[in-house]
Structures are given as C-alpha cells and as structure tokens.
Short mmCIF file of C-alpha atoms (C1' of nucleotides) in Angstrom, two decimals:
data_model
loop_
_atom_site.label_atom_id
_atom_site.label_comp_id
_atom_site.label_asym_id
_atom_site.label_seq_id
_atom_site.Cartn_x
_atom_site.Cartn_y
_atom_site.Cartn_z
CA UNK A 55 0.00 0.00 0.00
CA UNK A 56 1.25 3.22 -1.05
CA UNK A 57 2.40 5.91 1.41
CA UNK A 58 0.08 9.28 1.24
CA UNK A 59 1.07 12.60 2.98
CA UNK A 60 -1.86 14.08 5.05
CA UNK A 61 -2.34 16.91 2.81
CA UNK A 62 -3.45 14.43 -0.03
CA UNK A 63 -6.12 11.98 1.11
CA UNK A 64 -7.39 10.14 -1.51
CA UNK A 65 -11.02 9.49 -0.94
CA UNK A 66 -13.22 9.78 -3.92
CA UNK A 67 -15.64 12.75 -4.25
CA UNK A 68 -19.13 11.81 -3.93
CA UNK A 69 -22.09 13.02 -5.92
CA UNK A 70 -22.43 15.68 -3.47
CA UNK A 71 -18.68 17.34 -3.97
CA UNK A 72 -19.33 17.09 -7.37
CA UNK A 73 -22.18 19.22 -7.04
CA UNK A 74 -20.38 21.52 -5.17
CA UNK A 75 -17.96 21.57 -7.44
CA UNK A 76 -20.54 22.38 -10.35
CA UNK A 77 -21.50 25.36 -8.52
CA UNK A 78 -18.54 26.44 -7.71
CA UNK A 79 -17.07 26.65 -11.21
CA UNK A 80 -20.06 28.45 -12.93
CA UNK A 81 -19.60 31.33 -9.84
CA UNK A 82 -16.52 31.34 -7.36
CA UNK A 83 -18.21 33.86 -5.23
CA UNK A 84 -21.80 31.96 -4.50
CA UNK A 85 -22.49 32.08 -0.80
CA UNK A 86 -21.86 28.61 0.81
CA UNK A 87 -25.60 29.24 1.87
CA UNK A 88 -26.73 29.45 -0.98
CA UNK A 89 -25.22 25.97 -2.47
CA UNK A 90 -26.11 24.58 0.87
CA UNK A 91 -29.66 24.86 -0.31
CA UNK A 92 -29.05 23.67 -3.50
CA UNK A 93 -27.48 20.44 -2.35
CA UNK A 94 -30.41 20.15 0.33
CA UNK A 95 -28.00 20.27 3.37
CA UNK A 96 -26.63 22.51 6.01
CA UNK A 97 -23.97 25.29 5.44
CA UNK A 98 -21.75 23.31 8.26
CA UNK A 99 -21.22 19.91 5.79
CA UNK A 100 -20.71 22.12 2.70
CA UNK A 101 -18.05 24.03 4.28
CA UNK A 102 -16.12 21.25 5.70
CA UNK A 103 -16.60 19.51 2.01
CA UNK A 104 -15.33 22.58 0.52
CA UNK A 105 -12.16 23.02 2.76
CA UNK A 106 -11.00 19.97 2.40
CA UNK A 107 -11.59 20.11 -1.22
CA UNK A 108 -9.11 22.98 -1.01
CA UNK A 109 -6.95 20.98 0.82
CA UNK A 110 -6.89 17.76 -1.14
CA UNK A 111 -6.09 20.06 -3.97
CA UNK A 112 -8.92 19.42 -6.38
CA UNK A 113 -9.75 23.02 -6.29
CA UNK A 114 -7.04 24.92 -7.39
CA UNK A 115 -7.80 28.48 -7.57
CA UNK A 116 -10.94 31.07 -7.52
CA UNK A 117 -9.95 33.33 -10.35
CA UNK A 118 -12.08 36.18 -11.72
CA UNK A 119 -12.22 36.17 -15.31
CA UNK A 120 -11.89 39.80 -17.38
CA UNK A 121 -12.79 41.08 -20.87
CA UNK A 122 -9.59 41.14 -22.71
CA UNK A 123 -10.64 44.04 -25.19
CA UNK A 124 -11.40 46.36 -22.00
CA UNK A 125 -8.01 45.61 -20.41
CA UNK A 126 -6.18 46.32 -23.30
CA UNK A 127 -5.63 42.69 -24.35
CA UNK A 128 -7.35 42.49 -27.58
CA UNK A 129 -5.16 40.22 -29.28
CA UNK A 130 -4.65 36.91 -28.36
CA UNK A 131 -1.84 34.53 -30.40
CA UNK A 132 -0.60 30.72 -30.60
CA UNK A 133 3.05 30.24 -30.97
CA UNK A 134 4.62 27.59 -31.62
CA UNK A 135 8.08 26.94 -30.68
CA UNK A 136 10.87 23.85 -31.07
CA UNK A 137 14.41 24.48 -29.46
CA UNK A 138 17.33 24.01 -30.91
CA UNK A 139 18.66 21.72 -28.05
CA UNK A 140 16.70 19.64 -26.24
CA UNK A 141 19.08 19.27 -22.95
CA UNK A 142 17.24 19.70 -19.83
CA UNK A 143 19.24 22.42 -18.79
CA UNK A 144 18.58 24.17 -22.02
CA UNK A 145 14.36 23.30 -21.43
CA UNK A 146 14.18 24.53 -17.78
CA UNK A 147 16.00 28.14 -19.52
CA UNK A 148 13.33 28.38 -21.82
CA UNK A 149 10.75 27.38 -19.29
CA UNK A 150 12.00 30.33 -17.04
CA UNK A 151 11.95 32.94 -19.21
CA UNK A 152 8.69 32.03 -20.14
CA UNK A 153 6.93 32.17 -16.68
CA UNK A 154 8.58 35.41 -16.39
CA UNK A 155 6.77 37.06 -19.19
CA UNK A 156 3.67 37.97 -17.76
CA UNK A 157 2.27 38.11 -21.83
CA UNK A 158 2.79 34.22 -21.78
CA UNK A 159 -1.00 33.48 -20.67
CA UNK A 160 -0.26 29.83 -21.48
CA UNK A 161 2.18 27.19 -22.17
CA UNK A 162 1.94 24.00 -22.93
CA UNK A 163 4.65 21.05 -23.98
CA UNK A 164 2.55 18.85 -27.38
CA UNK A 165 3.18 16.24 -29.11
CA UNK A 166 4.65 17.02 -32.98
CA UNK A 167 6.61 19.04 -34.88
CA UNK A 168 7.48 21.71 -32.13
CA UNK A 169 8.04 21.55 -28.37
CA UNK A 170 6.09 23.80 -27.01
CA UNK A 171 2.66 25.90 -27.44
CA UNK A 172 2.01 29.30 -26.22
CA UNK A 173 -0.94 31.44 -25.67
CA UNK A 174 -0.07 35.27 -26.17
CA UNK A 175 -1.80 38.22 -24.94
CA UNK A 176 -1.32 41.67 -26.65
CA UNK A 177 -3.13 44.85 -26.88
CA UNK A 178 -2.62 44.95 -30.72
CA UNK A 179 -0.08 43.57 -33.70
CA UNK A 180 2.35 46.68 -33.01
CA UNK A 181 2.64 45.25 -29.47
CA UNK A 182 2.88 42.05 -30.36
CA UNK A 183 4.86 42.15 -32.98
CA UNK A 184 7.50 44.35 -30.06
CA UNK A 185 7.20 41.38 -27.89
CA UNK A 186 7.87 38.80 -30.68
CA UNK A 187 10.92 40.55 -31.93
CA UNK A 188 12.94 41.82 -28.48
CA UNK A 189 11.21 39.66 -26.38
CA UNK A 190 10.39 36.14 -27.29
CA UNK A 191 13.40 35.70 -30.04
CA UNK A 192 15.72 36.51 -27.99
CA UNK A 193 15.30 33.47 -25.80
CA UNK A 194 18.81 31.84 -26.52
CA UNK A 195 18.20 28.31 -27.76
CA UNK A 196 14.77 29.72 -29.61
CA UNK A 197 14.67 27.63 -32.82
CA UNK A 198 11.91 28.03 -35.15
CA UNK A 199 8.94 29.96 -33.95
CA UNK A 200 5.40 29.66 -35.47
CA UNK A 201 2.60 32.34 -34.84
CA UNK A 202 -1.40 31.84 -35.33
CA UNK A 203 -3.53 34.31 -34.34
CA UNK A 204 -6.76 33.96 -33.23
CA UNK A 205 -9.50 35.45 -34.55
CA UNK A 206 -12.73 34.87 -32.35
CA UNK A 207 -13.47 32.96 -29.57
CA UNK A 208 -15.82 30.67 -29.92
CA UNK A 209 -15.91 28.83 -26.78
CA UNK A 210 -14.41 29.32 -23.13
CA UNK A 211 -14.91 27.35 -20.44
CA UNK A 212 -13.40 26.14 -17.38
CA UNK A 213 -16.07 23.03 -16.56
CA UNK A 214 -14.37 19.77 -15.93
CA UNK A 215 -17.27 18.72 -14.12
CA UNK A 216 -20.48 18.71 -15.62
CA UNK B 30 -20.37 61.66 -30.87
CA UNK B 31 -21.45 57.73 -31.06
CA UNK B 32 -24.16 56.92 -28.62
CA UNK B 33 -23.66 54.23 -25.84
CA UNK B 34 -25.93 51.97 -23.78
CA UNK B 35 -25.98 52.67 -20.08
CA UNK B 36 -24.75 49.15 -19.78
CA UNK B 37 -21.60 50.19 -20.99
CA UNK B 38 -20.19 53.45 -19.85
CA UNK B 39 -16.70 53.73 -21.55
CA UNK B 40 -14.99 55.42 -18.69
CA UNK B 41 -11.48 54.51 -18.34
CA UNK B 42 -9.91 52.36 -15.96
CA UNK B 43 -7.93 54.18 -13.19
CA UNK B 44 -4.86 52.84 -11.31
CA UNK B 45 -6.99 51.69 -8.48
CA UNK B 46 -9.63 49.69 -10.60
CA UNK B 47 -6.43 47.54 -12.13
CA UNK B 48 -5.25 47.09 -8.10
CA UNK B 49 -8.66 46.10 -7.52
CA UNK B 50 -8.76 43.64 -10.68
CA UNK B 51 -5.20 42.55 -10.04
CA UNK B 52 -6.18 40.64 -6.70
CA UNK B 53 -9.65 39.04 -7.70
CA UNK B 54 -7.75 37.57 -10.54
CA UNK B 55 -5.29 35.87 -8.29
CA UNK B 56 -8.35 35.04 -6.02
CA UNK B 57 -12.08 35.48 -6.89
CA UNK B 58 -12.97 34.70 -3.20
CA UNK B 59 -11.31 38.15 -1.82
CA UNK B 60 -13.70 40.10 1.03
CA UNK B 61 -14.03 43.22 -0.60
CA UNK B 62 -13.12 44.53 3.01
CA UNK B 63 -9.22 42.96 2.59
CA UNK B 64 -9.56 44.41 -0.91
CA UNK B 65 -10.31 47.80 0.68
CA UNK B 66 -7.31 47.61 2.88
CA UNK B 67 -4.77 47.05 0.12
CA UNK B 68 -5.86 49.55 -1.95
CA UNK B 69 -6.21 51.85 1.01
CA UNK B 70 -9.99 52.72 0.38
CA UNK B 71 -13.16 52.17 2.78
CA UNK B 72 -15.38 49.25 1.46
CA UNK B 73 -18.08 51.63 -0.64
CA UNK B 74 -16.08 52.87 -3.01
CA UNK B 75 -14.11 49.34 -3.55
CA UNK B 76 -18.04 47.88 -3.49
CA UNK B 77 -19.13 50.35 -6.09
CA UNK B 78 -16.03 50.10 -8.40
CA UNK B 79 -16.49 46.32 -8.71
CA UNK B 80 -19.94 46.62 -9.02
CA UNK B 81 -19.26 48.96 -12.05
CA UNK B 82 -16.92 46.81 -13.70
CA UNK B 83 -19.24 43.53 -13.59
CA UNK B 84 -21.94 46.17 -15.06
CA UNK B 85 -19.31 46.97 -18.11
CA UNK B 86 -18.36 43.60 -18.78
CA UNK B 87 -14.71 44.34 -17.75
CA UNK B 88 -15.48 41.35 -15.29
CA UNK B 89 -16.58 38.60 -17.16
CA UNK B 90 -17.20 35.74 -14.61
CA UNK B 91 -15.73 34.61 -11.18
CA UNK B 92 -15.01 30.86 -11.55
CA UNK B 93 -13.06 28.24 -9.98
CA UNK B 94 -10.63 26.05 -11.24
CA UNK B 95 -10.07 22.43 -10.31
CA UNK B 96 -7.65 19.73 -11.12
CA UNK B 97 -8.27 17.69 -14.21
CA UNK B 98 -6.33 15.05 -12.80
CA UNK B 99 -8.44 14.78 -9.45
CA UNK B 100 -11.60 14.52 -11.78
CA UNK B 101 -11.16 12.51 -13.78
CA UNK B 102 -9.85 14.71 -16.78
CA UNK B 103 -6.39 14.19 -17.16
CA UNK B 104 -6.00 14.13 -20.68
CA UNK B 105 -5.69 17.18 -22.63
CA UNK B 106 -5.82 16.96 -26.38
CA UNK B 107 -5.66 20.09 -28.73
CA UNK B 108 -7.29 19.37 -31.88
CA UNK B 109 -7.18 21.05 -35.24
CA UNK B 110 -10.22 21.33 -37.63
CA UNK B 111 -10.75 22.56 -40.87
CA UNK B 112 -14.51 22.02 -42.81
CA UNK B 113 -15.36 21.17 -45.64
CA UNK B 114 -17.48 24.29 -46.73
CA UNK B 115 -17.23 27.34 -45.26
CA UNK B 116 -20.53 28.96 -45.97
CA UNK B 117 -22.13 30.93 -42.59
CA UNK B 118 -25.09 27.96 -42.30
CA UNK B 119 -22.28 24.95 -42.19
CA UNK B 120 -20.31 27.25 -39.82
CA UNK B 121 -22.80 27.86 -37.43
CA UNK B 122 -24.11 24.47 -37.44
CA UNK B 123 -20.36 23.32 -36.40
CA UNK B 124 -20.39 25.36 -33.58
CA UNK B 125 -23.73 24.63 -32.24
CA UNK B 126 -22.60 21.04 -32.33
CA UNK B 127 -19.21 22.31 -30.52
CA UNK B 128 -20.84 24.27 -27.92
CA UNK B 129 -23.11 21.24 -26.96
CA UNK B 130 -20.13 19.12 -26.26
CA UNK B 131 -18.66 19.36 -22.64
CA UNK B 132 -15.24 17.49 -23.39
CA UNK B 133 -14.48 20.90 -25.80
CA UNK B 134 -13.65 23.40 -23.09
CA UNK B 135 -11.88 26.03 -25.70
CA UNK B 136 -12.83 26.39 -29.42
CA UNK B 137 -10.62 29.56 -31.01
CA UNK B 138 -11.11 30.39 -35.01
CA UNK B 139 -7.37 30.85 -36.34
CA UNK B 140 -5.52 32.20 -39.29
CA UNK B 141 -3.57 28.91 -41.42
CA UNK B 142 -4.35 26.01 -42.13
CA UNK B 143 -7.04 25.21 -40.17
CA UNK B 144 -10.26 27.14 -39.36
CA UNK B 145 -10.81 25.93 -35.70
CA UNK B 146 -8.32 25.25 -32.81
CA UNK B 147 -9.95 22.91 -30.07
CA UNK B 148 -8.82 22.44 -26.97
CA UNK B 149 -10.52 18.96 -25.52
CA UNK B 150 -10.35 17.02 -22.23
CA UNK B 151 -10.93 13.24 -21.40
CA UNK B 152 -10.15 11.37 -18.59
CA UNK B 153 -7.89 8.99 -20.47
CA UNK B 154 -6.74 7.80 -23.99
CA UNK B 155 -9.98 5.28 -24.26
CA UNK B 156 -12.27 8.43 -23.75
CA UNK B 157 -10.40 10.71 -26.06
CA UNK B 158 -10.96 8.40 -28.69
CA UNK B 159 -14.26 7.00 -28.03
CA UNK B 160 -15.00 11.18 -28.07
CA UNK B 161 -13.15 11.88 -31.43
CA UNK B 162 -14.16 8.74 -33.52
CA UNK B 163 -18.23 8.73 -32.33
CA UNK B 164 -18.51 12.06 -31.16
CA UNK B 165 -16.64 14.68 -33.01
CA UNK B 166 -16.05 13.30 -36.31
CA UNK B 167 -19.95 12.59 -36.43
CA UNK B 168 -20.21 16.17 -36.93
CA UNK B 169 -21.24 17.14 -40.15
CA UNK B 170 -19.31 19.23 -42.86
CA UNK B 171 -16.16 17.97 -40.90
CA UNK B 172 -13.13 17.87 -43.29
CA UNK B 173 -9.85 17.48 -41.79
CA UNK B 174 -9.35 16.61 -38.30
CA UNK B 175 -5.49 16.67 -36.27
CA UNK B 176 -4.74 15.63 -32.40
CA UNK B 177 -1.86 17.46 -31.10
CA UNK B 178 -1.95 15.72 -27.15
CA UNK B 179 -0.38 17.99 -24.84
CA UNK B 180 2.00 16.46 -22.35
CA UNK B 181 2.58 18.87 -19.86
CA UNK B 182 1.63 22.38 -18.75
CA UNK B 183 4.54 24.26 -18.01
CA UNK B 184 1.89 27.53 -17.25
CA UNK B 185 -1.25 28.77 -17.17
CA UNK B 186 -2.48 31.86 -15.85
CA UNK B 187 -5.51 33.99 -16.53
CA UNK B 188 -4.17 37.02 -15.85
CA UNK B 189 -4.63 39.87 -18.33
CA UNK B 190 -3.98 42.85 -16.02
CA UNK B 191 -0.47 42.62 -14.21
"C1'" DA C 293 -21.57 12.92 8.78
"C1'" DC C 294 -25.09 15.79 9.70
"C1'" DT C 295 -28.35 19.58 12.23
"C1'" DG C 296 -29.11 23.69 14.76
"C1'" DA C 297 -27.70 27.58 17.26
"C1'" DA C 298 -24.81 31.28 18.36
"C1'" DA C 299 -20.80 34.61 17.77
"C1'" DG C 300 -18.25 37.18 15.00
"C1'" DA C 301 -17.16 39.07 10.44
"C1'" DC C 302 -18.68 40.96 6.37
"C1'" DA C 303 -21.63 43.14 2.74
"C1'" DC C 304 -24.40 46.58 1.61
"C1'" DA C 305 -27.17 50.89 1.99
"C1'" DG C 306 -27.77 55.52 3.88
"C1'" DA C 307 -26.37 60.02 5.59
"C1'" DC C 308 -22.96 63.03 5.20
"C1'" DT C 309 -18.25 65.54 3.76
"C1'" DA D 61 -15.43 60.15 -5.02
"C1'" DG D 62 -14.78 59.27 -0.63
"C1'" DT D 63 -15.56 58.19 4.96
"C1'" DC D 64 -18.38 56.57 8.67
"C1'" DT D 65 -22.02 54.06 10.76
"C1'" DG D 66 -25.78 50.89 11.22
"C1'" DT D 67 -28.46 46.72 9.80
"C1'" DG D 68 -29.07 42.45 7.97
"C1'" DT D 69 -26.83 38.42 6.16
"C1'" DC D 70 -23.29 35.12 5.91
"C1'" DT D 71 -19.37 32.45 7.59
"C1'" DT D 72 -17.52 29.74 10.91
"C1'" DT D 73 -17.32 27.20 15.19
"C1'" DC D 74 -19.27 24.26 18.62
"C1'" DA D 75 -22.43 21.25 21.16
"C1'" DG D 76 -25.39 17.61 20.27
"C1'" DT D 77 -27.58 13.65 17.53
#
DNA sequence: ACTGAAAGACACAGACT
DNA sequence: AGTCTGTGTCTTTCAGT
C-alpha cells in the first residue's frame, strides 16, 4: 500500500462534492448558503466539504475572469516553438523565461513538430509584434517559432465537471 | 459623438480599478473589506467600483478552477479542424454542435491552415478516442481533423492585467 | 456525517463631507 | 469620489444527535 502525505487523502468525491464543485465553477463567489440549499444540506457539511476540497487540492484556484478588449488585451496569439537543443538544462532556460513574461497566458509542452505551445496576450499587432521581436526571439536556444492568431473565440470554459 | 448603452459606460480604468482587478484575478474569493485595505480605500467605493466593472463587462465571470487530474480529466488533447465548406449555415451548425459538447472546453477560429483550434479534455486515452471517432467526427461538414496531445503544462495563468 | 444555534465578520445601503 | 455608521446576512465554530 502506497504511502500518502496528510495533505493528499485520496477518498473519492461523492455526488455531493461534485455538485459543489458544479457550482462552484459556474460562480466562485456563491455564498456557501446558498449551495447549501441547493445540495439540500446545512452550510456546516458544505463548508467542511469545501475546505478539504481545497486541501486535497482538487480546487485549485478562484480566479475572476476579465474582458480582454477592456483591459487592453485584444489580441490573443498561438506560438509555436521547437528548441534548438533539447538538454534539460537548455528546457528549464526556456521554461524560465517564459513564466517570467507575464504576456505568456499559457504554455503547454505537445506532441509534434514543435516543443512547445504558447498562448499570447497583446493589446494589438504593433505590441505584439514588439514582444515577438525583443522579447520572445531573444530566448537563446529559440529555434523556429510559429505564430497563429486567433481570430474569435468561440468557446471558453473552465467546466471539468459537468 | 457615437451613442452608448448605459450598460456600458466607456470610462477609463484608473490605477486603483487595475489594483482592484489585479487581486480578484489571483483570487475570486477576496472580502471586498481585505480588498479595501490594500488599496487603502473604505469598502463603498471598492463595493461600487467592482460593481461597475461587472456592469461593463470588464469582469466577465468569477469561476473556480479544479484539477483535471483529481476529476477525472487528465487528458488534454488540442485538436485542429478545418470544414469542408465554409458557408455561414455549415459554420454555425459546427459550432452549435461544438458548444453542446462538454469534453471541448476552448474552441478559437485561427488564421492557417485550419479554421478551428480545439482544446478537448478526457479522462484517459480510451475516452479521447471513443470522443473523437463517435462524437466529433460525427459532426457534419467535418473535413480534416489533427490531435496534437499535450503532455505537460509548463503555465497557465488567466491574468490579463499585471 | 449531519443539524441547529450562536458569535463574530462581512456586505451593503444611507447620511454626510 | 470618498468616509463613517448601522443593519441584515453570511461564515464559521461548537455542542449535540
């Protein structure tokens, strides 16, 4: 039997959680009263569900969600990147930079012709085009680099329960 | 001079409104009174300001984020799709199909290749394929169809003010 | 694991500067 | 646009089932 740390217990959510969870994903900021009565029980249970929820980790974050075109962040674009090694040194380089740029909404390491795919934020072409050029290229180890831009959203969700 | 709704009152963001923004990004669950002390305002005006900016549309949603691993979701495929025709009805009609299905959780339109960028979530390699070969390829006006599976996320924020 | 009650903290509205 | 103050509501804890 495998060793667990305290902070991880691995019981399996019930229909209940699940609900909870459902709630919770269409509106962080719902009263626990509120899905108390939705779930037919007390606030106390819910609570207790929620926090250890928290605890087990299968909540992550609450994170409010903003209109991109009134924050100035109007443009969003994929990039694609491979590196021209693949040492792990030279990965956890790129990897840093990355998390440092605060335009880098998104990064993810795919299967295929590059290493890695990016999700750019940019209040227009001129700006991205700045951050592309003295920002982005000038990664050392930056091989070939690949932009698509989007343009419309068609979908955007954050469900994994449903 | 155009004319507005009252809806959307194109007043510009001030310094404080981005503070304000800034933390229920990084946590949707905030008290608006710990909000109030970090920006060094009573609770009204901090009250009224987010109230204003939920009333714009700056603030899109509050939502909570779990971990696709700890339900059951931790696959994550990105899939590429171009259609067949591209009039307006055989558009629409894809993304009515699209917006039905839970496993897509992002659906972008893109310059290239492609015309649609999906991002798609199973619980394992069985589902994903079950999903793509009954599910998505059922669709009709589908042309070409390509899984990119992502095998790690290195970041991913949702921050757009910083 | 839940209910119910009770204390304390917070949201929200009003009067005022 | 902001502070201050009061009221009602919610969170959070605890005793009890």
């Amino acid at each position: 039997m495998p060793k667990r740390s305290s902070k991880e217990e691995s019981t399996t959510l019930d229909k209940t959680d699940l609900e909870i969870l459902q709630l919770l994903q269409h509106n962080a900021r719902i009263t626990i009263k509120e899905i108390a009565e939705k779930v037919h029980l007390s606030t106390t249970p819910v609570h207790e569900r929620i926090r250890r929820m928290e605890e087990r980790g299968v909540i992550r974050q609450y994170v409010t969600l903003l209109d991109g075109a009134k924050v100035k962040k109007g443009l969003m674009v994929i990039c694609y990147i491979s590196l021209r090694q693949h040492s792990k040194m030279a990965g956890n380089k790129f990897i840093k930079s990355i998390q440092e740029m605060n335009e880098v909404i998104e990064c993810l390491t795919i299967s295929g012709e590059f290493d890695f795919m990016l999700k750019v934020v940019a209040e227009n072409m001129d700006a991205y085009y700045d951050f592309h050029v003295n920002r982005l290229s000038q990664i050392e180890n930056i091989g070939n680099v690949q932009s698509v831009f989007v343009m419309g959203v068609i979908k955007q969700t954050h469900q994994l329960v449903w």
